[in-house]
XYZ file of C-alpha atoms in Angstrom:
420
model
C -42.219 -35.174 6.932
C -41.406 -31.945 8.940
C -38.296 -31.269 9.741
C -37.030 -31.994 12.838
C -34.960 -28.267 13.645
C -38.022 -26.549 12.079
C -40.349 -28.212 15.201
C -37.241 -27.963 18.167
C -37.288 -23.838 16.971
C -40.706 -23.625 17.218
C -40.634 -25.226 20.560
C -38.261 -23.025 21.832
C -39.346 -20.185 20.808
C -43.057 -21.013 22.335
C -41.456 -22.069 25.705
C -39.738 -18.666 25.088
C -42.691 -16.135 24.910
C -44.005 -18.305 28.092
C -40.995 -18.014 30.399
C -39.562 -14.568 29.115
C -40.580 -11.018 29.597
C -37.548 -8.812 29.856
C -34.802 -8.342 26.994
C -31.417 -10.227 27.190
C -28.588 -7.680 28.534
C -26.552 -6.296 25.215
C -23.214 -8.395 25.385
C -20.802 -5.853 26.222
C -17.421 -6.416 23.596
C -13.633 -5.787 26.020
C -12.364 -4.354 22.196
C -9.996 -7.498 22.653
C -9.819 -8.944 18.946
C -9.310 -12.268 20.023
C -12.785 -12.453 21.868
C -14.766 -11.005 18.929
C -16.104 -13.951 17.510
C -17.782 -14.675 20.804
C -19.349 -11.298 21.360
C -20.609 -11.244 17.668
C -22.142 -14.516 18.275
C -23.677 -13.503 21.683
C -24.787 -10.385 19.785
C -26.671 -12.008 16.833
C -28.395 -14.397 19.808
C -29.690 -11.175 21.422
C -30.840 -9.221 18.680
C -32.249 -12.342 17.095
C -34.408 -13.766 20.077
C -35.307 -10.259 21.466
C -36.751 -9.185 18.292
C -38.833 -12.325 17.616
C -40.150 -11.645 21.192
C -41.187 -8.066 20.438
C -38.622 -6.879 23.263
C -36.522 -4.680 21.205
C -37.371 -1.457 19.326
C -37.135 -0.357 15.442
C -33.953 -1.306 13.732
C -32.749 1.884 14.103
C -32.795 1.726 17.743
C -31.219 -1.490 17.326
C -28.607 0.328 15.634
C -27.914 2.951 18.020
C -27.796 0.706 21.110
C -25.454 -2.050 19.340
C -22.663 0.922 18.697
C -23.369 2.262 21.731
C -23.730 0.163 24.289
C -22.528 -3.162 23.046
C -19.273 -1.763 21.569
C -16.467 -0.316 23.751
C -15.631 3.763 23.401
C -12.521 2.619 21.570
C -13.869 1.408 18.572
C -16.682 3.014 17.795
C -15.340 5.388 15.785
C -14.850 2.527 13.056
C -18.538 2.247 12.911
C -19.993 5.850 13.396
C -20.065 7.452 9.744
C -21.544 3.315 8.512
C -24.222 3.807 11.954
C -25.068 7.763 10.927
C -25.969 7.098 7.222
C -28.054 4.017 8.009
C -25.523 1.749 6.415
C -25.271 0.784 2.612
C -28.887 1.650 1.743
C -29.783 4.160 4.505
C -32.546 2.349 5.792
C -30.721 0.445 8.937
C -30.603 -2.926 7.861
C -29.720 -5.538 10.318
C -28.463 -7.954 8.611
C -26.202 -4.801 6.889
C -25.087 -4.368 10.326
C -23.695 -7.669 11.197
C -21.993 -7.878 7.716
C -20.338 -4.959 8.522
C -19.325 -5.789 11.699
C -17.512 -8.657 10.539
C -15.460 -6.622 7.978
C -14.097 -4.176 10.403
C -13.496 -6.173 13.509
C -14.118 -10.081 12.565
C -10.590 -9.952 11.260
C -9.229 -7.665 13.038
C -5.991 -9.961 14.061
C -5.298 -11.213 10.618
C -5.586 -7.735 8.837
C -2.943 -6.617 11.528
C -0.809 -9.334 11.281
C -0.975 -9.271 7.545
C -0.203 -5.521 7.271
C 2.973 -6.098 9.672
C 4.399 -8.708 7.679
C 3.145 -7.270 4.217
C 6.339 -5.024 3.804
C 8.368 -7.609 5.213
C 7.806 -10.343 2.498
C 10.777 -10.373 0.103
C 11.316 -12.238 -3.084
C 14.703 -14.000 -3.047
C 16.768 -14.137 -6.084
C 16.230 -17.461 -7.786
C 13.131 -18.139 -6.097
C 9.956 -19.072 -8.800
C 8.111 -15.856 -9.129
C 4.951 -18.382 -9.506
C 5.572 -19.653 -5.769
C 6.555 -16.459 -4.213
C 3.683 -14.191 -5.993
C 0.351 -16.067 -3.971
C 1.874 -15.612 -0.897
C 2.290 -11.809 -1.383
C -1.415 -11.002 -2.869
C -2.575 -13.296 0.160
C -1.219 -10.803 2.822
C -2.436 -7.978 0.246
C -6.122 -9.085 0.508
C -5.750 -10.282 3.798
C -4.529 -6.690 4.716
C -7.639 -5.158 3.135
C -5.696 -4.223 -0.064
C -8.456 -4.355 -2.342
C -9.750 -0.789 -1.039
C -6.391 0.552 -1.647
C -5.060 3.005 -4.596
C -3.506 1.540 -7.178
C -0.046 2.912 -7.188
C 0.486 2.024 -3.305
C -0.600 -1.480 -4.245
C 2.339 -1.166 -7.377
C 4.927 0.512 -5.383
C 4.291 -2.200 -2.709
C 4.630 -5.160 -5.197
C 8.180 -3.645 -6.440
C 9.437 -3.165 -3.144
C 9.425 -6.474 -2.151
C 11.214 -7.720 -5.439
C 14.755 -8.825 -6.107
C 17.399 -7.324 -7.922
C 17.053 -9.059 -11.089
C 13.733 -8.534 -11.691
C 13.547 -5.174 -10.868
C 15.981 -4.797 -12.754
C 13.653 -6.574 -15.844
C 10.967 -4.239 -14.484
C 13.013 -0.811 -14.942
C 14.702 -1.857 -18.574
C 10.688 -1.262 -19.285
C 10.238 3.064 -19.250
C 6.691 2.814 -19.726
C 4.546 0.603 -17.121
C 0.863 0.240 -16.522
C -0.481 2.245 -13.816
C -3.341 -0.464 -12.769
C -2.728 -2.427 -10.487
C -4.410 -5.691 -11.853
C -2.518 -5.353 -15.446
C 0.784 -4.238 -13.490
C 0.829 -7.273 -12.169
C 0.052 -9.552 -15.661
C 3.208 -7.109 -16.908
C 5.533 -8.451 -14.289
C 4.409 -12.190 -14.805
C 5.073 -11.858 -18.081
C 8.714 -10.067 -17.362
C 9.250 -12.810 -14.905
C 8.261 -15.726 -16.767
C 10.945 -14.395 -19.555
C 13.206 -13.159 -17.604
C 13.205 -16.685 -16.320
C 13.072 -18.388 -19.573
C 9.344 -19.145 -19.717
C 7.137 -18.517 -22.669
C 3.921 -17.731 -21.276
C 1.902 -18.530 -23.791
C 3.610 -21.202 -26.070
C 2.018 -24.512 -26.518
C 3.798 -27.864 -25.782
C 4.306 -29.789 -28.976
C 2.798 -33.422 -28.585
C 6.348 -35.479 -28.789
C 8.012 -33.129 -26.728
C 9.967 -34.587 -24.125
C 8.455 -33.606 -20.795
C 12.690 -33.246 -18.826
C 13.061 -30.170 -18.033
C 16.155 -28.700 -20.357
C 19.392 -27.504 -18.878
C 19.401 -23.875 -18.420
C 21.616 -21.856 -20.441
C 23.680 -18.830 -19.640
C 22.126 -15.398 -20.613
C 24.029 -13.706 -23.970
C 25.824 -10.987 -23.044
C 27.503 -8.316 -24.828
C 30.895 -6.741 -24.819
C 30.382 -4.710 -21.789
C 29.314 -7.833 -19.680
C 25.416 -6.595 -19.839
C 22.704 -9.040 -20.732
C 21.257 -8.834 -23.870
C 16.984 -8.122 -23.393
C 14.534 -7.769 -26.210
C 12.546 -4.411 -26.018
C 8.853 -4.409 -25.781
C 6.098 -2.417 -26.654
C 2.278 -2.394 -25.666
C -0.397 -3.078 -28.257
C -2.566 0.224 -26.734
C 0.158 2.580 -26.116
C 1.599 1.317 -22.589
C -1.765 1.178 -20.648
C -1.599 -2.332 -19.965
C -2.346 -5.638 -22.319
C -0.390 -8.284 -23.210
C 3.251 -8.185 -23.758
C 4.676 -8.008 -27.623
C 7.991 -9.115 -28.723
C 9.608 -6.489 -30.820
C 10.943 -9.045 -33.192
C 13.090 -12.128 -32.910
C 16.468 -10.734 -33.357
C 18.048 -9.167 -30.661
C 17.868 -4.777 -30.044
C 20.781 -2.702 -30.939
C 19.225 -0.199 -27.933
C 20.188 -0.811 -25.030
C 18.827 0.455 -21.675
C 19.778 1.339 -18.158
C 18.723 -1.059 -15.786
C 18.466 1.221 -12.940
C 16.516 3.929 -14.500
C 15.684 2.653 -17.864
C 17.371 5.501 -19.924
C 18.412 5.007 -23.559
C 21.347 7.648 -22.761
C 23.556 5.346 -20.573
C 24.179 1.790 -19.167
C 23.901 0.869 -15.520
C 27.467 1.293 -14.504
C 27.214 4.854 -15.451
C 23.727 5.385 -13.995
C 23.483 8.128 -11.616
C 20.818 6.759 -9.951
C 23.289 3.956 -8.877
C 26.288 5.996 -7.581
C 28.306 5.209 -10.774
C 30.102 8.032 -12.575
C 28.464 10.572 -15.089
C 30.482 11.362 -17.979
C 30.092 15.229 -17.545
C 33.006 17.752 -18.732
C 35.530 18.598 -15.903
C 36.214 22.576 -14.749
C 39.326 23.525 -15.831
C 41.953 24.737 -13.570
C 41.398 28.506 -12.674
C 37.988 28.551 -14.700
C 35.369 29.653 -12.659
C 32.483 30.630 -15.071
C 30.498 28.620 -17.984
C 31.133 30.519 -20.502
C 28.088 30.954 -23.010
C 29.380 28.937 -25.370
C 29.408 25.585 -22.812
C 25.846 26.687 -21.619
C 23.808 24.781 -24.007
C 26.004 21.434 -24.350
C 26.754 21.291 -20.337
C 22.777 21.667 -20.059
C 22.528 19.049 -22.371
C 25.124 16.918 -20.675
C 22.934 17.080 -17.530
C 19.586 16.310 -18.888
C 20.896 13.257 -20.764
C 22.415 12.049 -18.074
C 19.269 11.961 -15.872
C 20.633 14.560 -13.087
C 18.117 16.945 -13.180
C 15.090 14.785 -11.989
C 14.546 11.828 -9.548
C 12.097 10.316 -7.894
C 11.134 11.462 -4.524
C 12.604 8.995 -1.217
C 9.422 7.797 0.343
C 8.791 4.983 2.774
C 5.444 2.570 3.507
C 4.286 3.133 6.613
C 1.149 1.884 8.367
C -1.291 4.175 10.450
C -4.604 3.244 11.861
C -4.833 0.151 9.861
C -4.088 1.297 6.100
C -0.545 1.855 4.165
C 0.836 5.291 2.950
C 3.868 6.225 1.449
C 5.182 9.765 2.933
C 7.998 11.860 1.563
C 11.248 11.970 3.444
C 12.182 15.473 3.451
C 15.356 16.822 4.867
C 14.207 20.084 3.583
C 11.384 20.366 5.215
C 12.326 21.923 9.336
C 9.706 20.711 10.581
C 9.322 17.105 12.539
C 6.375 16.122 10.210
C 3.389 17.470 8.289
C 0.035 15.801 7.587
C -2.487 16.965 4.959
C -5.947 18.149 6.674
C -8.538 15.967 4.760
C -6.392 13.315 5.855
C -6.987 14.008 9.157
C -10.521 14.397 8.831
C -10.481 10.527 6.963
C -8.893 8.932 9.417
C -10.643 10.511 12.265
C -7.114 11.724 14.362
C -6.948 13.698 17.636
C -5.814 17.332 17.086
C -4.529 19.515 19.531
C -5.371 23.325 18.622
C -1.754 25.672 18.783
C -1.364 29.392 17.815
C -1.701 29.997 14.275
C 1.052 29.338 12.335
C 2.467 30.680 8.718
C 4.097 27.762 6.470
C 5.854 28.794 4.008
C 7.488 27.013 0.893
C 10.680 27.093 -1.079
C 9.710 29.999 -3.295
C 7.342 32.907 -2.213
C 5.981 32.562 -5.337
C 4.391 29.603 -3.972
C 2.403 31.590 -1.449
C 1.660 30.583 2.143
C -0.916 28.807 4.508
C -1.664 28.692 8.100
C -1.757 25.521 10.560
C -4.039 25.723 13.169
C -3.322 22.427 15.086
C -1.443 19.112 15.087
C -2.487 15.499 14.990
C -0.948 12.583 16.495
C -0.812 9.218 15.605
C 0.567 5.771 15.707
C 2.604 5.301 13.045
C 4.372 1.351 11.998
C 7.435 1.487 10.028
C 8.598 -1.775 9.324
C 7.247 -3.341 12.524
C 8.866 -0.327 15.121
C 5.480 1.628 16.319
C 6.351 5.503 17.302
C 4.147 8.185 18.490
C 4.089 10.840 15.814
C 2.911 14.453 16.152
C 2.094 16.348 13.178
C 1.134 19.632 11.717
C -1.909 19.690 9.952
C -1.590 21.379 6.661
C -4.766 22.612 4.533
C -4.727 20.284 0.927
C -1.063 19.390 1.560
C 0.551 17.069 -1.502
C 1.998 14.576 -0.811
C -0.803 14.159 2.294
C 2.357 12.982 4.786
C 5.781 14.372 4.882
C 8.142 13.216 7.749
C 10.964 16.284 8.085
C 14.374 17.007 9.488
C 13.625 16.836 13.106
C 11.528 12.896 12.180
C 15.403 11.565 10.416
C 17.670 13.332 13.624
C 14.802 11.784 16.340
C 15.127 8.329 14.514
C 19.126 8.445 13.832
C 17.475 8.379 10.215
C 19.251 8.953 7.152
C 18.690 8.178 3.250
C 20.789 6.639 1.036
C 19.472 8.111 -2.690
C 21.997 6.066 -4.956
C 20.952 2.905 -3.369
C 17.285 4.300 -3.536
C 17.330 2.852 0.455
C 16.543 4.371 4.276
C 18.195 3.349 7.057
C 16.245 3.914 10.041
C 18.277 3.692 12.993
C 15.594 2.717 15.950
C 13.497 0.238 13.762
């Protein structure tokens, strides 16, 4: 037997060709998210009938008037570079069209709420890492975190832990830098740190209560006692091994994982550093002290630290930009960044930037963008110079932390922004 639809289509469509000889108007989209799925519907119905009535042109005219016509000035910049290559394939596809429609704008309000709330989702201590760690890679996909860089996805993931298992995390000097075995790492940190053996079986008789939990060993200094581990491919990722069952005689920093000193001594952590006091009335090192006071230093992990960076969000995706007090300007923005995310610039004399050496040369800025920029849920306008192959691609300066009553706290490895 037919079916039904099949013959009610047909119908239609011949009552259709009878009745109709001039196109639908293109649905016209406000740029409101909320009213998307409407327009996209009202858009597919166009396209769809108009074609099978001949009433519409090639695909790629199609194309040209569904970007625009159909979409408002504001966001057709999203869609421009996908519209001038012909889409995935090149050859204007409209079914490619639609598909990416959907991606960019369909979930437009989710991916905004999700990126919002992304570096606001904390892990509190005690809480299972199990029932905490779904709700943070939901926000991550639903934020479109699957297209981003591995180490923002890592250093995201690590600032929303809590104290103890960071602290797990850091006893750990060498880490995977992918994001997909970072995260099998940490479960497996977590599920020890917690007591947990991942992968032991439960014997058949075992009683199914859960046992009492028992208070970690701990050693004279009040520090709990960790076994070390070691990666079966040199650190790059894989499952964890146990260096043995009896407990290390090395122990580690939990703040930045050095072999040279324990956490209360960390400088990292404000703590004091045991290096050699000046003797009154001695103003010189004497060549003698040179070598053991450089020593002294290195060991203690004062010579290097990591740089004081922040996740902000601009024009839907995360980056991470150096805090500089150094630098005297408000902030600086790499070009090819620019040019990526498609910013306004505003043309200015030329300019010489120099940097802390003139070894290091110098370059000119031409111009400076400006941007929205999110930072924990406060939006500020943000102008910018734009600096030819700058690394890292955003740095907010001196002027950025006096404007924002900004200041940085590097022991606590914290910024306290004082209009967010």
């Amino acid at each position: 037997m037919p079916d039904i639809f099949q013959q009610v289509s047909a119908l239609q469509n011949t009552r259709a060709v009878a009745t109709r000889t001039k196109p639908l108007p293109w649905p016209v989209w406000s740029g409101d998210e909320s009213q998307y799925p409407g327009f996209h519907n009202a858009l597919v119905h166009k396209v769809d009938s108009d074609s099978q009535l001949g009433l519409l042109g090639s695909n790629k005219d199609i194309w040209y008037q569904v970007v625009y016509t159909a979409l408002p000035a504001s966001k057709r910049g999203k869609v421009e570079a996908f519209w001038a290559r012909g889409g995935t394939h090149g050859n204007h596809d409209l079914q490619d069209l639609f598909t990416y429609l959907v991606t960019v704008f369909g979930t437009g309000r989710k991916k905004a709420t999700a990126l919002a709330d992304l570096p606001k989702l904390k892990k509190e201590p005690g809480q299972p890492f199990g029932d905490w760690f779904p709700d943070f890679e939901g926000l991550l996909m639903t934020a479109g975190g699957w297209e981003w860089p591995d180490d923002s996805k890592i250093m995201l993931l690590k600032n929303a832990l809590d104290v103890p298992l960071l602290e797990a995390l850091n006893s750990n000097v060498t880490q995977p830098t992918v994001y997909e075995q970072f995260k099998l790492f940490l479960q497996n940190i977590a599920w020890t740190s917690s007591g947990v053996t991942p992968y032991a079986s439960v014997p058949a008789r075992q009683s199914a209560q859960t046992p009492a939990p028992t208070e970690p060993e701990v050693d004279a200094d009040g520090d709990v006692r960790m076994n070390s581990t070691r990666f079966s491919n040199g650190g790059r990722g894989g499952r964890r091994q146990s260096s043995g069952s009896t407990q290390t005689t090395e122990r580690k920093c939990f703040g930045c994982g050095s072999t040279k000193h324990l956490r209360r001594d960390c400088p990292r952590e404000g703590k004091s550093v045991q290096i050699r006091t000046v003797p009154p009335g001695q103003s010189r090192v004497s060549e003698q002290d040179a070598e053991a006071l450089v020593t002294e230093f290195q060991e203690s992990g004062l010579m290097e630290t990591d740089p004081t960076t922040i996740s902000v969000i601009i024009n839907d995706n995360v980056f991470f930009p150096l805090v500089d007090e150094g630098c005297l300007c408000y902030a600086a923005i790499s070009e090819e960044l620019v040019e990526e995310l498609r910013l306004p610039v505003v043309g200015i004399a030329p300019r010489e930037v120099t940097g802390a050496s003139s070894a290091m040369g110098s370059t000119e800025v031409q111009g400076i963008a400006t941007f929205i920029m999110d930072v924990q849920g406060f939006a500020q306008p943000v102008c910018a110079y734009v600096v030819p192959m700058l690394s890292p691609q955003i740095i907010l300066g001196k002027p950025w932390l006096e404007h924002n009553k900004a200041y940085s706290v590097p022991h606590m490895t914290k910024l306290w922004h004082g209009r967010a």
